[in-house]
Amino acid sequence: MSLSAEFTQQALRKVFSHEGVPTVLVIDDGTHFTAKFLEDWVKGLGCRHLFIAPRHAQSNGLAENFVRTLKSAIISFSPTTFVELDRGIDNFLMQHRNAVHPVIEKSPALLFKYRSLRTSLHCAKSADVTFFKGNDLRPATGIVLSSNGKRMATILDLNDLSCHRRHIDQVKFNTKGQSVIGTPAVSNANESFVEDLVVSEQKVAEEYTTCEESEVSIPRRSERLRSRPPLDYKHPRAHSRCGGCDEHD
């Protein structure tokens, strides 16, 4: 029994312990695969030992392509010690098993284990934001406290009783007689305060309507006087005030 054949048996035993014993084992004609004890051991597990045709690497093309890919990966990270080599191979295998095939659009891990392997890249996904200041764009019901100029107003949010300064384009005023949705119950002591706020809200709405009417564009008319026609010195009577009459002195 050669040392390479014994190492091959140990490697196959570890693979079989993780993934199970395969039905058919296709290998090449290497001496570490053709050993008698290895063939008897594989047959004892209920696995068919199948060899490819001699001098025909295309029969085992998938394995040969993966060997070439693995060698290219090892050259890319250029390990100097065995620890770096072992770590680089593990990282490469993790990425390779999660890589999606361009034709079937599935990864080897999904085809073999029916799931994708979790990697550190899953931590790069954005977490759920519970609260972010300034990013809460939910519609809210409020009361206008005061107007700051023609385009700004101070709004009282009825949900959390906080004050906000908003542009007039961000405010949608309720019409007269329309109930305010989501208005909390108000005690008798605060009824007068709320009435004053509602009155101020109506005033701001009226001011906004007045500003919109005043800002309607009016067509511009020229204020310059019309230029006089050029004088005709050959016929000066044509430009006299009498309209060009034929009277003579």
mmCIF file of C-alpha atoms in Angstrom:
data_model
loop_
_atom_site.group_PDB
_atom_site.id
_atom_site.type_symbol
_atom_site.label_atom_id
_atom_site.label_comp_id
_atom_site.label_asym_id
_atom_site.label_seq_id
_atom_site.Cartn_x
_atom_site.Cartn_y
_atom_site.Cartn_z
ATOM 1 C CA MET A 1 0.000 0.000 0.000
ATOM 2 C CA SER A 2 1.528 3.304 -1.113
ATOM 3 C CA LEU A 3 1.407 6.472 0.991
ATOM 4 C CA SER A 4 -0.446 8.381 -1.736
ATOM 5 C CA ALA A 5 -3.150 5.693 -1.874
ATOM 6 C CA GLU A 6 -3.510 5.798 1.919
ATOM 7 C CA PHE A 7 -3.851 9.590 1.844
ATOM 8 C CA THR A 8 -6.473 9.280 -0.924
ATOM 9 C CA GLN A 9 -8.448 6.854 1.221
ATOM 10 C CA GLN A 10 -8.380 9.269 4.176
ATOM 11 C CA ALA A 11 -9.505 12.161 1.976
ATOM 12 C CA LEU A 12 -12.356 10.130 0.484
ATOM 13 C CA ARG A 13 -13.438 8.974 3.931
ATOM 14 C CA LYS A 14 -13.753 12.588 5.115
ATOM 15 C CA VAL A 15 -15.761 13.550 2.041
ATOM 16 C CA PHE A 16 -18.058 10.547 2.447
ATOM 17 C CA SER A 17 -18.622 11.369 6.120
ATOM 18 C CA HIS A 18 -19.881 14.850 5.183
ATOM 19 C CA GLU A 19 -21.744 14.190 1.943
ATOM 20 C CA GLY A 20 -22.473 10.461 2.017
ATOM 21 C CA VAL A 21 -21.274 7.579 -0.142
ATOM 22 C CA PRO A 22 -21.844 8.195 -3.867
ATOM 23 C CA THR A 23 -23.345 5.658 -6.236
ATOM 24 C CA VAL A 24 -20.523 5.934 -8.811
ATOM 25 C CA LEU A 25 -16.981 7.205 -8.276
ATOM 26 C CA VAL A 26 -15.394 8.329 -11.570
ATOM 27 C CA ILE A 27 -11.611 8.711 -11.349
ATOM 28 C CA ASP A 28 -8.620 8.636 -13.665
ATOM 29 C CA ASP A 29 -5.914 5.974 -13.966
ATOM 30 C CA GLY A 30 -3.580 7.410 -11.353
ATOM 31 C CA THR A 31 -1.594 4.929 -9.274
ATOM 32 C CA HIS A 32 -3.117 6.230 -6.039
ATOM 33 C CA PHE A 33 -6.591 5.403 -7.451
ATOM 34 C CA THR A 34 -5.801 2.024 -9.008
ATOM 35 C CA ALA A 35 -4.470 0.436 -5.814
ATOM 36 C CA LYS A 36 -6.102 -2.913 -5.006
ATOM 37 C CA PHE A 37 -6.959 -2.111 -1.405
ATOM 38 C CA LEU A 38 -8.610 1.204 -2.436
ATOM 39 C CA GLU A 39 -10.754 -0.531 -5.039
ATOM 40 C CA ASP A 40 -11.832 -3.182 -2.521
ATOM 41 C CA TRP A 41 -12.618 -0.503 0.065
ATOM 42 C CA VAL A 42 -14.797 1.480 -2.342
ATOM 43 C CA LYS A 43 -16.681 -1.634 -3.455
ATOM 44 C CA GLY A 44 -17.212 -2.575 0.184
ATOM 45 C CA LEU A 45 -19.048 0.721 0.674
ATOM 46 C CA GLY A 46 -21.470 -0.109 -2.140
ATOM 47 C CA CYS A 47 -19.918 2.365 -4.579
ATOM 48 C CA ARG A 48 -19.109 1.576 -8.177
ATOM 49 C CA HIS A 49 -15.465 2.239 -9.028
ATOM 50 C CA LEU A 50 -15.311 3.570 -12.612
ATOM 51 C CA PHE A 51 -12.138 4.529 -14.488
ATOM 52 C CA ILE A 52 -11.986 6.865 -17.481
ATOM 53 C CA ALA A 53 -10.391 5.989 -20.809
ATOM 54 C CA PRO A 54 -6.584 6.155 -20.785
ATOM 55 C CA ARG A 55 -5.009 9.309 -22.238
ATOM 56 C CA HIS A 56 -8.402 11.009 -22.578
ATOM 57 C CA ALA A 57 -8.670 13.844 -20.076
ATOM 58 C CA GLN A 58 -11.920 15.104 -21.620
ATOM 59 C CA SER A 59 -13.763 12.230 -19.940
ATOM 60 C CA ASN A 60 -13.069 13.894 -16.605
ATOM 61 C CA GLY A 61 -13.325 17.439 -17.938
ATOM 62 C CA LEU A 62 -15.202 18.955 -14.982
ATOM 63 C CA ALA A 63 -12.529 17.870 -12.529
ATOM 64 C CA GLU A 64 -9.733 19.033 -14.824
ATOM 65 C CA ASN A 65 -11.340 22.455 -15.245
ATOM 66 C CA PHE A 66 -11.706 22.852 -11.494
ATOM 67 C CA VAL A 67 -8.062 21.912 -10.955
ATOM 68 C CA ARG A 68 -7.054 24.621 -13.417
ATOM 69 C CA THR A 69 -9.315 27.155 -11.671
ATOM 70 C CA LEU A 70 -7.901 26.253 -8.261
ATOM 71 C CA LYS A 71 -4.315 26.608 -9.485
ATOM 72 C CA SER A 72 -5.120 30.052 -10.907
ATOM 73 C CA ALA A 73 -6.595 31.085 -7.551
ATOM 74 C CA ILE A 74 -3.506 29.896 -5.672
ATOM 75 C CA ILE A 75 -1.255 31.874 -8.006
ATOM 76 C CA SER A 76 -3.391 34.999 -7.500
ATOM 77 C CA PHE A 77 -2.952 35.208 -3.705
ATOM 78 C CA SER A 78 0.684 33.923 -3.774
ATOM 79 C CA PRO A 79 0.959 32.140 -0.408
ATOM 80 C CA THR A 80 4.353 32.010 1.321
ATOM 81 C CA THR A 81 3.470 29.582 4.113
ATOM 82 C CA PHE A 82 1.248 26.552 4.449
ATOM 83 C CA VAL A 83 -1.093 28.492 6.746
ATOM 84 C CA GLU A 84 -1.635 31.164 4.079
ATOM 85 C CA LEU A 85 -2.181 28.445 1.472
ATOM 86 C CA ASP A 86 -4.770 26.666 3.604
ATOM 87 C CA ARG A 87 -6.592 29.907 4.441
ATOM 88 C CA GLY A 88 -6.576 31.079 0.819
ATOM 89 C CA ILE A 89 -7.990 27.781 -0.466
ATOM 90 C CA ASP A 90 -10.785 27.828 2.117
ATOM 91 C CA ASN A 91 -11.755 31.388 1.175
ATOM 92 C CA PHE A 92 -11.690 30.535 -2.512
ATOM 93 C CA LEU A 93 -13.849 27.442 -2.058
ATOM 94 C CA MET A 94 -16.401 29.457 -0.094
ATOM 95 C CA GLN A 95 -16.701 32.028 -2.890
ATOM 96 C CA HIS A 96 -16.649 29.400 -5.632
ATOM 97 C CA ARG A 97 -19.484 27.393 -4.095
ATOM 98 C CA ASN A 98 -21.654 30.504 -3.815
ATOM 99 C CA ALA A 99 -20.896 31.784 -7.331
ATOM 100 C CA VAL A 100 -23.957 31.681 -9.605
ATOM 101 C CA HIS A 101 -23.508 29.860 -12.904
ATOM 102 C CA PRO A 102 -24.292 32.174 -15.857
ATOM 103 C CA VAL A 103 -26.251 29.504 -17.764
ATOM 104 C CA ILE A 104 -28.349 27.727 -15.138
ATOM 105 C CA GLU A 105 -28.367 30.791 -12.813
ATOM 106 C CA LYS A 106 -27.746 28.658 -9.726
ATOM 107 C CA SER A 107 -24.737 28.207 -7.460
ATOM 108 C CA PRO A 108 -23.055 24.839 -6.731
ATOM 109 C CA ALA A 109 -24.113 25.093 -3.086
ATOM 110 C CA LEU A 110 -27.734 25.634 -4.106
ATOM 111 C CA LEU A 111 -27.650 22.636 -6.438
ATOM 112 C CA PHE A 112 -25.898 20.368 -3.953
ATOM 113 C CA LYS A 113 -27.306 21.503 -0.596
ATOM 114 C CA TYR A 114 -30.464 23.331 -1.763
ATOM 115 C CA ARG A 115 -29.314 26.489 0.037
ATOM 116 C CA SER A 116 -26.709 29.220 -0.274
ATOM 117 C CA LEU A 117 -23.776 29.230 2.119
ATOM 118 C CA ARG A 118 -23.757 32.166 4.520
ATOM 119 C CA THR A 119 -20.646 34.315 4.174
ATOM 120 C CA SER A 120 -19.394 37.598 5.574
ATOM 121 C CA LEU A 121 -20.930 39.377 2.566
ATOM 122 C CA HIS A 122 -24.360 38.858 4.117
ATOM 123 C CA CYS A 123 -23.353 41.344 6.827
ATOM 124 C CA ALA A 124 -22.950 44.039 4.174
ATOM 125 C CA LYS A 125 -26.706 44.244 3.664
ATOM 126 C CA SER A 126 -28.386 47.290 5.177
ATOM 127 C CA ALA A 127 -30.092 46.695 8.496
ATOM 128 C CA ASP A 128 -33.653 47.712 9.268
ATOM 129 C CA VAL A 129 -33.731 51.376 10.243
ATOM 130 C CA THR A 130 -36.085 51.838 13.161
ATOM 131 C CA PHE A 131 -35.691 55.618 13.359
ATOM 132 C CA PHE A 132 -33.674 58.119 11.395
ATOM 133 C CA LYS A 133 -33.889 61.786 12.213
ATOM 134 C CA GLY A 134 -35.092 63.864 9.306
ATOM 135 C CA ASN A 135 -36.141 60.852 7.205
ATOM 136 C CA ASP A 136 -39.665 60.403 8.564
ATOM 137 C CA LEU A 137 -41.884 61.514 5.677
ATOM 138 C CA ARG A 138 -45.158 60.079 6.954
ATOM 139 C CA PRO A 139 -48.250 62.285 6.562
ATOM 140 C CA ALA A 140 -49.407 63.808 9.829
ATOM 141 C CA THR A 141 -52.323 65.914 11.012
ATOM 142 C CA GLY A 142 -51.480 69.183 12.673
ATOM 143 C CA ILE A 143 -52.565 72.713 13.489
ATOM 144 C CA VAL A 144 -50.999 75.911 12.205
ATOM 145 C CA LEU A 145 -49.603 77.911 15.111
ATOM 146 C CA SER A 146 -48.257 80.915 13.239
ATOM 147 C CA SER A 147 -47.172 82.067 9.817
ATOM 148 C CA ASN A 148 -43.541 82.957 9.218
ATOM 149 C CA GLY A 149 -43.725 85.219 6.213
ATOM 150 C CA LYS A 150 -45.709 84.383 3.100
ATOM 151 C CA ARG A 151 -44.354 80.888 2.489
ATOM 152 C CA MET A 152 -43.493 79.421 5.903
ATOM 153 C CA ALA A 153 -45.672 78.264 8.787
ATOM 154 C CA THR A 154 -45.168 76.668 12.199
ATOM 155 C CA ILE A 155 -47.180 73.432 12.510
ATOM 156 C CA LEU A 156 -48.162 71.582 15.712
ATOM 157 C CA ASP A 157 -48.128 67.813 15.126
ATOM 158 C CA LEU A 158 -51.143 66.294 16.879
ATOM 159 C CA ASN A 159 -49.540 62.845 17.093
ATOM 160 C CA ASP A 160 -46.551 63.697 19.281
ATOM 161 C CA LEU A 161 -47.327 67.402 20.035
ATOM 162 C CA SER A 162 -44.086 68.532 18.421
ATOM 163 C CA CYS A 163 -43.668 71.759 16.449
ATOM 164 C CA HIS A 164 -42.227 71.852 12.955
ATOM 165 C CA ARG A 165 -41.492 74.622 10.475
ATOM 166 C CA ARG A 166 -42.769 73.746 7.027
ATOM 167 C CA HIS A 167 -43.077 75.387 3.637
ATOM 168 C CA ILE A 168 -46.563 76.228 2.453
ATOM 169 C CA ASP A 169 -46.220 73.682 -0.376
ATOM 170 C CA GLN A 170 -45.802 70.933 2.235
ATOM 171 C CA VAL A 171 -49.073 71.802 3.991
ATOM 172 C CA LYS A 172 -52.509 70.706 2.807
ATOM 173 C CA PHE A 173 -55.158 72.852 4.486
ATOM 174 C CA ASN A 174 -58.516 71.376 5.449
ATOM 175 C CA THR A 175 -61.611 73.067 4.098
ATOM 176 C CA LYS A 176 -64.049 74.785 6.405
ATOM 177 C CA GLY A 177 -66.355 72.374 8.207
ATOM 178 C CA GLN A 178 -64.168 69.339 7.464
ATOM 179 C CA SER A 179 -63.300 67.148 10.416
ATOM 180 C CA VAL A 180 -59.655 66.689 11.280
ATOM 181 C CA ILE A 181 -58.693 63.011 11.090
ATOM 182 C CA GLY A 182 -56.753 61.673 14.021
ATOM 183 C CA THR A 183 -57.363 64.683 16.300
ATOM 184 C CA PRO A 184 -56.951 63.628 19.944
ATOM 185 C CA ALA A 185 -59.479 64.398 22.627
ATOM 186 C CA VAL A 186 -59.141 67.882 24.092
ATOM 187 C CA SER A 187 -60.110 68.854 27.610
ATOM 188 C CA ASN A 188 -62.384 71.802 28.393
ATOM 189 C CA ALA A 189 -59.454 73.817 29.682
ATOM 190 C CA ASN A 190 -57.728 73.638 26.325
ATOM 191 C CA GLU A 191 -60.773 74.190 24.093
ATOM 192 C CA SER A 192 -60.165 77.933 23.816
ATOM 193 C CA PHE A 193 -56.518 77.332 22.973
ATOM 194 C CA VAL A 194 -57.452 74.917 20.195
ATOM 195 C CA GLU A 195 -60.060 77.349 18.841
ATOM 196 C CA ASP A 196 -57.415 80.077 18.598
ATOM 197 C CA LEU A 197 -55.148 77.677 16.748
ATOM 198 C CA VAL A 198 -57.896 76.776 14.288
ATOM 199 C CA VAL A 199 -58.586 80.474 13.652
ATOM 200 C CA SER A 200 -54.906 81.118 12.994
ATOM 201 C CA GLU A 201 -54.869 78.149 10.641
ATOM 202 C CA GLN A 202 -57.749 79.604 8.646
ATOM 203 C CA LYS A 203 -55.992 82.973 8.470
ATOM 204 C CA VAL A 204 -52.839 81.402 7.083
ATOM 205 C CA ALA A 205 -54.907 79.519 4.507
ATOM 206 C CA GLU A 206 -56.626 82.745 3.450
ATOM 207 C CA GLU A 207 -53.274 84.557 3.232
ATOM 208 C CA TYR A 208 -51.911 81.783 1.071
ATOM 209 C CA THR A 209 -54.936 82.000 -1.246
ATOM 210 C CA THR A 210 -54.570 85.792 -1.480
ATOM 211 C CA CYS A 211 -50.871 85.474 -2.305
ATOM 212 C CA GLU A 212 -51.661 82.995 -5.051
ATOM 213 C CA GLU A 213 -54.231 85.357 -6.587
ATOM 214 C CA SER A 214 -51.853 88.327 -6.418
ATOM 215 C CA GLU A 215 -49.078 86.359 -8.048
ATOM 216 C CA VAL A 216 -51.111 85.671 -11.190
ATOM 217 C CA SER A 217 -49.045 86.853 -14.116
ATOM 218 C CA ILE A 218 -50.426 89.979 -15.874
ATOM 219 C CA PRO A 219 -49.483 90.474 -19.534
ATOM 220 C CA ARG A 220 -46.953 93.257 -19.916
ATOM 221 C CA ARG A 221 -47.951 96.189 -22.094
ATOM 222 C CA SER A 222 -45.551 98.661 -23.604
ATOM 223 C CA GLU A 223 -45.689 102.175 -22.107
ATOM 224 C CA ARG A 224 -43.615 103.827 -24.821
ATOM 225 C CA LEU A 225 -45.260 106.340 -27.192
ATOM 226 C CA ARG A 226 -45.642 105.398 -30.777
ATOM 227 C CA SER A 227 -42.973 106.945 -32.951
ATOM 228 C CA ARG A 228 -44.072 109.684 -35.361
ATOM 229 C CA PRO A 229 -43.937 108.978 -39.097
ATOM 230 C CA PRO A 230 -40.936 110.409 -40.938
ATOM 231 C CA LEU A 231 -41.392 113.866 -42.492
ATOM 232 C CA ASP A 232 -41.747 114.145 -46.245
ATOM 233 C CA TYR A 233 -40.012 117.409 -47.234
ATOM 234 C CA LYS A 234 -41.243 117.182 -50.831
ATOM 235 C CA HIS A 235 -44.877 117.324 -49.708
ATOM 236 C CA PRO A 236 -44.872 119.224 -46.403
ATOM 237 C CA ARG A 237 -48.622 119.865 -46.516
ATOM 238 C CA ALA A 238 -49.259 116.144 -46.137
ATOM 239 C CA HIS A 239 -48.046 116.424 -42.518
ATOM 240 C CA SER A 240 -49.894 119.648 -41.598
ATOM 241 C CA ARG A 241 -52.464 119.671 -38.857
ATOM 242 C CA CYS A 242 -55.250 120.304 -41.326
ATOM 243 C CA GLY A 243 -54.705 116.841 -42.761
ATOM 244 C CA GLY A 244 -53.084 117.895 -46.045
ATOM 245 C CA CYS A 245 -55.705 120.318 -47.412
ATOM 246 C CA ASP A 246 -54.994 122.188 -50.666
ATOM 247 C CA GLU A 247 -55.475 125.708 -49.243
ATOM 248 C CA HIS A 248 -52.955 128.342 -50.393
ATOM 249 C CA ASP A 249 -51.818 131.504 -48.597
#
